[in-house]
Coordinates of C-alpha atoms in Angstrom, one line a residue:
M406 CA 17.3 38.8 -17.3
T407 CA 18.5 35.5 -18.6
S408 CA 19.1 34.0 -15.1
T409 CA 15.4 33.8 -14.3
P410 CA 14.5 31.4 -17.1
L411 CA 17.6 29.4 -16.4
L412 CA 16.7 29.1 -12.7
A413 CA 13.2 28.1 -13.5
E414 CA 14.5 25.4 -15.9
Q415 CA 16.9 24.0 -13.3
T416 CA 14.1 24.1 -10.6
D417 CA 11.7 22.3 -13.0
R418 CA 14.3 19.7 -13.9
R419 CA 15.2 19.2 -10.2
R420 CA 11.6 18.5 -9.1
W421 CA 11.2 15.9 -11.9
F422 CA 14.4 14.2 -10.7
A423 CA 13.0 14.3 -7.2
L424 CA 9.7 12.8 -8.4
A425 CA 11.5 9.9 -10.2
I426 CA 13.5 9.2 -7.0
V427 CA 10.5 9.1 -4.6
M428 CA 8.4 7.1 -7.2
T429 CA 11.2 4.5 -7.4
A430 CA 11.2 4.2 -3.6
A431 CA 7.4 3.8 -3.6
F432 CA 7.7 1.2 -6.4
M433 CA 10.4 -0.7 -4.3
D434 CA 8.1 -0.8 -1.3
L435 CA 5.1 -2.0 -3.3
V436 CA 7.2 -4.7 -5.1
D437 CA 8.6 -5.8 -1.7
V438 CA 5.0 -6.3 -0.4
T439 CA 4.0 -8.6 -3.2
I440 CA 7.3 -10.2 -4.1
V441 CA 7.3 -12.2 -0.9
N442 CA 4.0 -14.0 -1.7
I443 CA 5.3 -15.8 -4.8
A444 CA 8.4 -17.0 -2.9
I445 CA 6.5 -18.4 0.1
P446 CA 7.0 -22.1 -0.9
S447 CA 10.7 -21.6 -1.5
I448 CA 11.1 -19.7 1.9
Q449 CA 9.1 -22.4 3.7
E450 CA 11.3 -25.1 2.2
G451 CA 14.6 -23.3 2.7
L452 CA 14.0 -22.3 6.3
G453 CA 11.7 -25.1 7.4
A454 CA 9.2 -22.4 8.3
T455 CA 5.8 -23.2 9.7
F456 CA 2.6 -21.7 8.2
S457 CA 2.5 -19.4 11.3
S458 CA 5.9 -18.1 10.4
I459 CA 5.0 -17.7 6.8
Q460 CA 1.9 -15.7 7.8
W461 CA 4.0 -13.4 10.0
I462 CA 6.5 -12.8 7.2
T463 CA 3.7 -11.1 5.3
A464 CA 1.4 -9.9 8.1
G465 CA 4.3 -8.7 10.3
Y466 CA 5.4 -6.3 7.6
A467 CA 1.9 -5.0 7.1
L468 CA 1.3 -4.6 10.8
A469 CA 4.5 -2.6 11.4
F470 CA 3.9 -0.6 8.3
A471 CA 0.3 0.3 9.3
A472 CA 1.2 1.0 13.0
G473 CA 4.0 3.5 12.0
L474 CA 2.6 5.3 9.0
I475 CA 0.7 8.1 10.8
T476 CA 3.8 8.8 13.0
G477 CA 6.0 8.7 9.9
G478 CA 3.9 11.3 8.1
R479 CA 3.8 13.6 11.1
L480 CA 7.6 13.3 11.7
G481 CA 8.0 14.4 8.1
D482 CA 5.8 17.5 8.7
I483 CA 7.9 18.4 11.8
Y484 CA 11.5 17.5 11.0
G485 CA 11.4 17.7 7.2
R486 CA 10.1 15.3 4.5
K487 CA 13.4 15.0 2.8
R488 CA 15.2 14.1 6.0
L489 CA 12.6 11.4 7.0
F490 CA 12.6 10.0 3.4
L491 CA 16.3 9.6 3.5
I492 CA 16.3 8.0 7.0
G493 CA 13.5 5.7 5.8
I494 CA 15.1 4.6 2.6
G495 CA 18.4 4.0 4.4
G496 CA 16.7 1.9 7.1
F497 CA 14.6 0.0 4.5
T498 CA 17.8 -0.9 2.6
F499 CA 19.5 -2.1 5.7
A500 CA 16.5 -4.2 6.8
S501 CA 16.3 -5.7 3.3
A502 CA 19.9 -6.9 3.7
L503 CA 19.0 -8.5 7.1
C504 CA 16.1 -10.3 5.3
G505 CA 18.3 -11.5 2.6
F506 CA 20.9 -12.9 5.0
A507 CA 18.3 -14.3 7.6
A508 CA 19.6 -17.5 9.1
N509 CA 16.2 -18.8 10.2
S510 CA 12.5 -17.9 10.1
E511 CA 12.5 -16.0 13.4
M512 CA 15.2 -13.7 12.1
L513 CA 13.3 -13.2 8.8
V514 CA 10.1 -12.3 10.6
A515 CA 12.0 -9.8 12.8
S516 CA 13.7 -8.3 9.8
R517 CA 10.4 -8.0 8.0
I518 CA 8.9 -6.1 10.9
L519 CA 11.9 -3.7 10.9
Q520 CA 11.4 -3.4 7.1
G521 CA 7.8 -2.4 7.6
A522 CA 8.7 0.1 10.3
T523 CA 11.3 1.8 8.2
A524 CA 9.0 1.8 5.2
A525 CA 6.5 3.7 7.4
L526 CA 9.1 6.5 7.6
M527 CA 9.8 6.5 3.9
V528 CA 6.4 6.0 2.2
P529 CA 4.4 8.9 3.7
Q530 CA 7.0 11.3 2.5
V531 CA 6.4 10.3 -1.1
L532 CA 3.0 11.9 -1.4
S533 CA 4.0 14.7 0.9
I534 CA 7.0 15.6 -1.3
V535 CA 4.7 15.5 -4.4
H536 CA 2.1 17.6 -2.6
A537 CA 4.6 20.2 -1.5
T538 CA 6.6 20.3 -4.7
F539 CA 4.0 20.4 -7.5
P540 CA 1.3 23.1 -7.9
A541 CA -2.3 22.2 -7.8
H542 CA -2.8 22.2 -11.6
E543 CA 0.0 19.6 -12.1
R544 CA -0.9 17.2 -9.3
G545 CA -3.6 15.4 -11.3
K546 CA -0.9 14.3 -13.9
V547 CA 1.6 13.4 -11.1
F548 CA -1.0 11.4 -9.1
G549 CA -2.0 9.6 -12.3
L550 CA 1.6 8.6 -12.7
F551 CA 1.7 7.6 -9.0
G552 CA -1.4 5.4 -9.5
A553 CA 0.2 3.7 -12.4
I554 CA 3.3 3.0 -10.3
V555 CA 1.1 1.7 -7.5
G556 CA -0.7 -0.7 -9.9
L557 CA 2.5 -1.8 -11.6
G558 CA 4.4 -2.3 -8.3
A559 CA 1.5 -4.4 -6.8
V560 CA 1.3 -6.8 -9.7
S561 CA 4.9 -7.0 -11.0
G562 CA 6.2 -8.1 -7.7
P563 CA 5.1 -11.7 -8.2
L564 CA 6.7 -11.9 -11.7
L565 CA 10.0 -10.5 -10.4
G566 CA 9.8 -12.7 -7.4
A567 CA 9.2 -15.7 -9.6
L568 CA 12.2 -14.9 -11.9
L569 CA 14.6 -14.4 -9.0
T570 CA 13.4 -17.5 -7.2
E571 CA 13.6 -19.7 -10.3
W572 CA 17.0 -18.4 -11.4
N573 CA 18.5 -19.3 -8.0
L574 CA 21.2 -16.7 -8.5
F575 CA 24.5 -17.8 -6.9
G576 CA 22.7 -20.6 -5.2
L577 CA 20.9 -18.1 -2.9
E578 CA 17.4 -19.4 -3.8
W579 CA 14.7 -16.9 -2.5
R580 CA 17.2 -14.4 -0.9
P581 CA 17.7 -12.2 -4.0
I582 CA 14.0 -11.0 -3.7
F583 CA 15.3 -8.9 -0.7
L584 CA 18.9 -8.3 -1.8
I585 CA 17.7 -6.7 -5.0
N586 CA 16.6 -3.7 -2.9
L587 CA 20.2 -2.9 -1.9
P588 CA 21.5 -1.3 -5.1
V589 CA 18.1 0.5 -5.7
G590 CA 18.0 1.8 -2.1
I591 CA 21.7 3.0 -2.1
A592 CA 21.1 4.8 -5.4
G593 CA 17.9 6.4 -4.1
L594 CA 19.7 7.5 -1.0
I595 CA 22.6 9.2 -2.9
L596 CA 20.4 10.8 -5.5
G597 CA 17.8 11.9 -2.9
I598 CA 20.5 13.8 -1.0
R599 CA 21.2 15.8 -4.2
Y600 CA 17.9 16.3 -5.9
I601 CA 15.1 16.3 -3.3
S602 CA 14.3 19.7 -1.8
E603 CA 13.4 20.0 1.9
S604 CA 9.9 20.9 3.0
K605 CA 8.1 21.1 6.4
A606 CA 4.8 22.1 7.7
P607 CA 4.4 26.0 7.7
K608 CA 3.7 26.0 11.5
A609 CA 6.0 24.6 14.1
L610 CA 4.7 21.3 15.4
R611 CA 5.7 18.8 18.1
L612 CA 5.4 15.1 18.1
D613 CA 2.4 13.8 19.9
L614 CA 3.9 10.8 21.8
V615 CA 0.7 9.9 23.7
G616 CA -1.1 9.9 20.4
V617 CA 1.6 7.7 18.9
A618 CA 1.2 5.2 21.8
L619 CA -2.6 5.1 21.6
A620 CA -2.7 4.7 17.8
T621 CA -0.1 1.9 17.8
L622 CA -1.8 0.1 20.7
G623 CA -5.2 0.3 19.0
L624 CA -3.9 -1.1 15.7
L625 CA -2.0 -3.9 17.5
M626 CA -5.0 -4.9 19.6
L627 CA -7.1 -5.1 16.4
I628 CA -4.7 -6.8 14.0
Y629 CA -2.6 -9.1 16.1
P630 CA -5.4 -11.4 17.4
L631 CA -7.0 -11.4 13.9
T632 CA -3.8 -12.6 12.3
R633 CA -3.2 -15.3 14.9
G634 CA -6.8 -16.3 15.6
E635 CA -7.1 -19.3 13.4
E636 CA -3.7 -20.7 14.5
L637 CA -4.6 -20.3 18.2
N638 CA -8.2 -21.6 17.8
W639 CA -9.7 -18.1 18.4
P640 CA -9.0 -17.7 22.2
L641 CA -11.2 -15.5 24.3
W642 CA -8.4 -13.0 24.9
G643 CA -8.2 -12.4 21.2
H644 CA -11.9 -11.4 21.0
L645 CA -11.5 -9.2 24.0
L646 CA -8.5 -7.4 22.5
M647 CA -10.3 -6.7 19.2
V648 CA -13.4 -5.3 21.0
G649 CA -11.1 -3.3 23.3
S650 CA -9.3 -1.8 20.4
F651 CA -12.4 0.3 19.5
A652 CA -12.3 1.7 23.1
V653 CA -8.7 2.6 22.6
F654 CA -9.5 4.3 19.3
A655 CA -12.3 6.3 21.0
I656 CA -9.8 7.5 23.7
F657 CA -7.4 8.4 20.9
V658 CA -9.9 10.6 19.2
M659 CA -10.8 12.4 22.5
Y660 CA -7.1 12.9 23.3
E661 CA -6.4 14.3 19.8
R662 CA -9.2 16.8 20.2
Y663 CA -7.7 17.8 23.5
K664 CA -4.2 18.0 22.0
A665 CA -5.5 20.2 19.1
R666 CA -7.0 22.7 21.6
K667 CA -4.0 22.6 23.9
D668 CA -1.1 23.3 21.5
G669 CA -2.3 22.6 17.9
S670 CA 0.1 19.6 17.5
P671 CA -2.1 16.5 17.4
L672 CA -0.7 13.3 15.7
V673 CA -3.9 13.2 13.5
E674 CA -5.4 16.4 12.3
L675 CA -9.1 15.5 12.9
S676 CA -10.2 18.6 11.0
L677 CA -9.1 16.7 7.9
F678 CA -12.2 14.4 8.3
K679 CA -14.4 17.5 7.9
V680 CA -13.2 17.5 4.3
K681 CA -15.7 15.2 2.7
S682 CA -13.4 13.9 0.0
F683 CA -10.8 12.9 2.5
A684 CA -13.2 11.3 5.0
A685 CA -14.9 9.2 2.3
G686 CA -11.6 8.4 0.5
T687 CA -9.9 7.0 3.6
A688 CA -12.9 4.7 4.2
V689 CA -12.6 3.5 0.6
Q690 CA -8.8 3.0 1.1
L691 CA -9.5 0.9 4.2
T692 CA -11.9 -1.5 2.5
F693 CA -9.9 -1.6 -0.7
G694 CA -6.9 -2.7 1.3
V695 CA -9.0 -5.6 2.7
A696 CA -9.9 -6.8 -0.8
L697 CA -6.3 -6.6 -2.0
G698 CA -5.0 -8.3 1.2
I699 CA -7.3 -11.2 0.7
F700 CA -6.8 -11.6 -3.0
F701 CA -3.1 -11.5 -3.5
L702 CA -2.2 -14.1 -0.9
V703 CA -4.9 -16.6 -1.7
W704 CA -4.1 -16.2 -5.4
T705 CA -0.5 -17.2 -4.8
L706 CA -1.5 -20.1 -2.6
Y707 CA -4.1 -21.3 -5.1
M708 CA -1.7 -21.4 -8.0
Q709 CA 1.4 -22.7 -6.3
V710 CA 0.0 -25.0 -3.6
G711 CA -3.4 -25.9 -4.9
L712 CA -2.6 -26.2 -8.6
G713 CA 1.1 -27.2 -8.1
W714 CA 2.4 -24.6 -10.5
S715 CA 6.0 -23.4 -10.3
A716 CA 6.8 -19.9 -9.1
L717 CA 7.7 -18.8 -12.6
R718 CA 4.4 -20.0 -14.1
A719 CA 2.4 -18.4 -11.3
G720 CA 4.4 -15.1 -11.8
T721 CA 4.0 -15.0 -15.6
T722 CA 0.2 -15.7 -15.2
G723 CA -0.1 -12.3 -13.6
I724 CA 1.4 -10.4 -16.6
P725 CA -2.1 -9.5 -18.1
F726 CA -3.1 -8.1 -14.8
S727 CA 0.0 -5.9 -14.6
I728 CA -0.5 -4.5 -18.1
A729 CA -4.2 -3.9 -17.6
V730 CA -3.7 -2.0 -14.3
S731 CA -1.0 0.2 -15.8
V732 CA -3.0 1.1 -18.9
A733 CA -6.2 1.7 -17.1
A734 CA -4.5 3.8 -14.4
G735 CA -3.0 6.1 -17.0
I736 CA -6.3 6.5 -19.0
S737 CA -8.5 7.0 -15.9
V738 CA -6.8 10.2 -14.7
Q739 CA -6.0 11.8 -18.0
K740 CA -9.1 11.0 -20.0
L741 CA -12.0 9.7 -17.8
V742 CA -12.0 11.4 -14.4
P743 CA -12.1 15.0 -15.8
R744 CA -15.2 14.0 -17.7
F745 CA -17.0 11.5 -15.5
G746 CA -15.6 12.1 -12.0
R747 CA -16.6 9.8 -9.3
K748 CA -18.4 7.4 -11.7
V749 CA -15.0 6.2 -12.9
L750 CA -14.0 4.9 -9.5
Q751 CA -17.4 3.3 -9.1
A752 CA -17.1 1.7 -12.5
G753 CA -13.7 0.4 -11.3
A754 CA -15.2 -1.3 -8.2
L755 CA -17.9 -3.0 -10.3
T756 CA -15.4 -4.0 -13.0
M757 CA -13.1 -5.6 -10.4
A758 CA -16.1 -7.5 -8.9
A759 CA -17.0 -8.7 -12.4
G760 CA -13.5 -10.0 -12.9
L761 CA -13.6 -11.9 -9.6
L762 CA -17.0 -13.4 -10.5
I763 CA -15.5 -14.6 -13.8
Y764 CA -12.6 -16.1 -11.9
I765 CA -14.9 -17.9 -9.5
W766 CA -16.8 -19.4 -12.5
E767 CA -13.7 -20.5 -14.2
A768 CA -12.2 -22.1 -11.0
D769 CA -15.5 -24.0 -10.5
R770 CA -15.7 -25.2 -14.1
Y771 CA -12.1 -26.2 -14.8
G772 CA -11.0 -27.2 -11.3
T773 CA -7.3 -28.2 -11.0
A774 CA -7.1 -28.6 -14.9
I775 CA -7.3 -24.8 -15.4
H776 CA -4.6 -23.2 -17.7
S777 CA -2.8 -19.9 -17.4
W778 CA -4.4 -18.6 -20.6
Q779 CA -7.8 -19.2 -19.2
M780 CA -7.1 -16.9 -16.3
A781 CA -6.2 -14.0 -18.6
L782 CA -9.8 -12.8 -19.1
P783 CA -10.7 -12.4 -15.4
L784 CA -7.2 -11.0 -14.6
V785 CA -7.5 -8.3 -17.4
V786 CA -11.0 -7.4 -16.2
M787 CA -9.8 -7.1 -12.6
G788 CA -6.7 -5.2 -13.7
I789 CA -8.8 -2.6 -15.6
G790 CA -11.0 -2.2 -12.5
M791 CA -8.1 -1.8 -10.2
G792 CA -6.5 0.8 -12.5
L793 CA -9.7 2.8 -12.6
I794 CA -9.5 3.0 -8.8
V795 CA -5.9 3.4 -7.7
A796 CA -4.9 6.4 -9.8
P797 CA -7.8 8.8 -9.3
L798 CA -8.5 7.7 -5.7
T799 CA -5.2 9.3 -4.5
E800 CA -6.0 12.6 -6.1
A801 CA -9.6 12.5 -4.8
V802 CA -8.5 12.0 -1.2
L803 CA -5.7 14.6 -1.2
S804 CA -7.1 17.2 -3.6
E805 CA -8.7 19.4 -0.9
V806 CA -6.1 18.8 1.9
P807 CA -4.2 21.9 3.0
R808 CA -0.4 21.6 2.3
G809 CA 0.5 22.1 5.9
H810 CA -1.1 18.8 6.8
S811 CA 0.0 16.8 3.7
G812 CA 2.3 14.6 5.7
S813 CA -0.3 13.7 8.2
A814 CA -2.9 13.2 5.5
S815 CA -0.7 10.9 3.3
G816 CA 0.3 9.0 6.4
L817 CA -3.4 8.4 7.2
I818 CA -4.2 7.4 3.6
N819 CA -1.4 4.8 3.6
T820 CA -2.3 3.7 7.2
M821 CA -5.9 3.0 6.1
Q822 CA -4.9 0.9 3.1
Q823 CA -2.2 -1.0 5.1
T824 CA -4.5 -1.5 8.0
G825 CA -7.0 -2.9 5.5
N826 CA -4.3 -5.0 4.0
A827 CA -3.3 -6.5 7.4
L828 CA -7.0 -7.1 8.1
G829 CA -7.3 -8.9 4.8
L830 CA -4.3 -11.0 5.5
G831 CA -5.8 -11.9 8.9
L832 CA -9.1 -12.8 7.2
V833 CA -7.3 -15.3 5.0
S834 CA -7.1 -17.6 8.0
V835 CA -10.9 -17.5 8.1
V836 CA -12.0 -17.3 4.5
F837 CA -9.3 -19.5 3.0
F838 CA -7.7 -21.8 5.5
G839 CA -10.8 -21.9 7.6
V840 CA -12.7 -23.9 5.0
I841 CA -10.0 -26.4 4.3
D842 CA -10.4 -29.6 6.4
D843 CA -7.5 -30.9 8.4
G844 CA -6.1 -34.3 7.6
L845 CA -6.9 -34.3 3.9
A846 CA -5.2 -36.9 1.7
P847 CA -2.6 -35.5 -0.7
G848 CA -4.9 -36.2 -3.7
Q849 CA -7.7 -34.1 -2.1
M850 CA -5.6 -31.0 -1.4
G851 CA -5.8 -29.6 -4.9
M852 CA -9.6 -29.4 -5.0
A853 CA -9.8 -28.2 -1.4
F854 CA -7.6 -25.3 -2.3
V855 CA -9.7 -24.6 -5.4
D856 CA -12.9 -24.5 -3.3
A857 CA -11.1 -22.3 -0.6
F858 CA -10.0 -19.9 -3.4
Q859 CA -13.6 -19.5 -4.6
N860 CA -14.8 -18.9 -1.1
A861 CA -12.2 -16.2 -0.5
L862 CA -13.1 -14.5 -3.8
W863 CA -16.7 -14.3 -2.8
W864 CA -15.6 -12.4 0.3
A865 CA -13.6 -10.0 -1.9
V866 CA -16.6 -9.4 -4.1
G867 CA -18.6 -8.5 -1.0
V868 CA -16.0 -6.0 0.0
L869 CA -16.0 -4.4 -3.5
V870 CA -19.8 -4.0 -3.3
I871 CA -19.2 -2.1 0.0
I872 CA -16.6 0.0 -1.7
F873 CA -19.0 0.9 -4.5
G874 CA -21.5 2.1 -1.9
L875 CA -18.9 4.1 0.0
M876 CA -17.9 5.9 -3.2
F877 CA -21.2 7.7 -3.3
A878 CA -19.8 9.8 -0.4
L879 CA -17.0 11.1 -2.6
P880 CA -17.5 14.4 -4.5
A881 CA -19.0 13.9 -7.9
H882 CA -16.1 15.8 -9.3
S883 CA -12.9 16.6 -7.5
R884 CA -12.1 20.3 -7.1
A885 CA -8.6 21.6 -7.5
A886 CA -6.5 21.4 -4.4
V887 CA -7.2 24.2 -2.0
E888 CA -4.7 26.2 -0.1
D889 CA -4.7 27.0 3.6
G890 CA -6.3 30.3 4.5
D891 CA -3.8 31.2 7.2
G892 CA -1.5 33.2 5.0
D893 CA 1.4 30.7 4.9
D894 CA 0.0 28.7 2.0
A895 CA -1.6 31.7 0.5
Q896 CA 1.8 33.0 -0.2
M897 CA 2.6 29.7 -2.0
S898 CA 0.3 30.9 -4.8
S899 CA 2.9 33.3 -6.1
P900 CA 5.5 32.0 -8.5
L901 CA 8.4 33.4 -6.4
A902 CA 7.2 31.6 -3.3
K903 CA 6.8 28.3 -5.2
E904 CA 10.3 28.7 -6.6
S905 CA 11.8 29.3 -3.2
A906 CA 10.0 26.4 -1.7
L907 CA 11.6 24.1 -4.3
T908 CA 15.0 25.4 -3.6
P909 CA 17.0 23.8 -0.7

């Protein structure tokens, strides 16, 4: 009689250890995305990298990440989420070492692409493991924690990058921003083997290789020319590739429907888009990724190149943003969403837009004489808005997704945001560098960057207005996660089935 409570206690402790491990991995990935931006001037100086190379150091990661996420999520469904998570975190750690020891900009770009590809194996498993491990009534709290981690990781990266760059540990300059992943990744690999329980889709699935090829091709055709367009003076082939990508996506959809009818193992479960919360939520994720992709890169360039600030000053300027995101993310899920539902996310979009408008006004009024403390107000307002979005959005998108498709669904969520992020990075060439005249005198560069920063923020405001409109398609209040009606997940409703699913 005493063994049952003991087993339940061990199972409960085990899943919370597993949650800490996958959250740490997610945090590591998010920090790695933003930590690079703050070190761009140091990398450019240390490797003699061109702007094209610098752009690919950031966009190459996002491109590989976006292209592989759907496949990574489905591989977890088929071969086991724990197995793919461990492969992903091991590969990510190895790629981080290659980045840290890169001898030139070409090696760094290639290593970043590998890093993005391995992150695409690791990251989808995070939400999948949470979705498969925690019952519906606990997922709101867990997703709230995940949202706080997302916000904290996105905005603490610049501070960590600034400190590591300024400290110049062992004379390695910018390289510790990648090497810091090694001890974290190794620890996550060792602890993950012990504490994470394996889970798979309830039905046997096969990898859709044709779907993988079509999805990857479509994303590359869309993002590659957008990223390189400004550099190559927008060649005709770039426009043709971007237009052609939509035809490839249409073929992909038709093939996925055929694949679902043939053997029930499509890469993307199109039936997910019949779930209103999922369809609307992924559209929001895409456009939100565009806004973040634009803002974080131009923000760094504005402070370090336009204003001439050090990496440390630029990094510490973002501290109010980090605090605001974390606090708002925690409050939104626990207190606000249960009462106000979708209105919380819409308030977040409007609040972020308000913060951007304040930033535009301050940049125009103070020019290159602006101080860090003057940026605190718009950053806090923006941070509150971001926190109101990132935490509840994840729960809203996944709340009604059947467990058997959680890997595919989480892969799609991340793909949408990373595709948006890559699109945003590509748009930086248009909305930021596209308005800076060539051949400016050194004394004119500061104000040129200030003007370009304001222009880019106006674009981000426009994107947030679109997001606000898309949010009307979200359910007014998220229902509790539903289970599949095929019997497999119906069995998961019993405590015994849940307990066995958590046991390796």
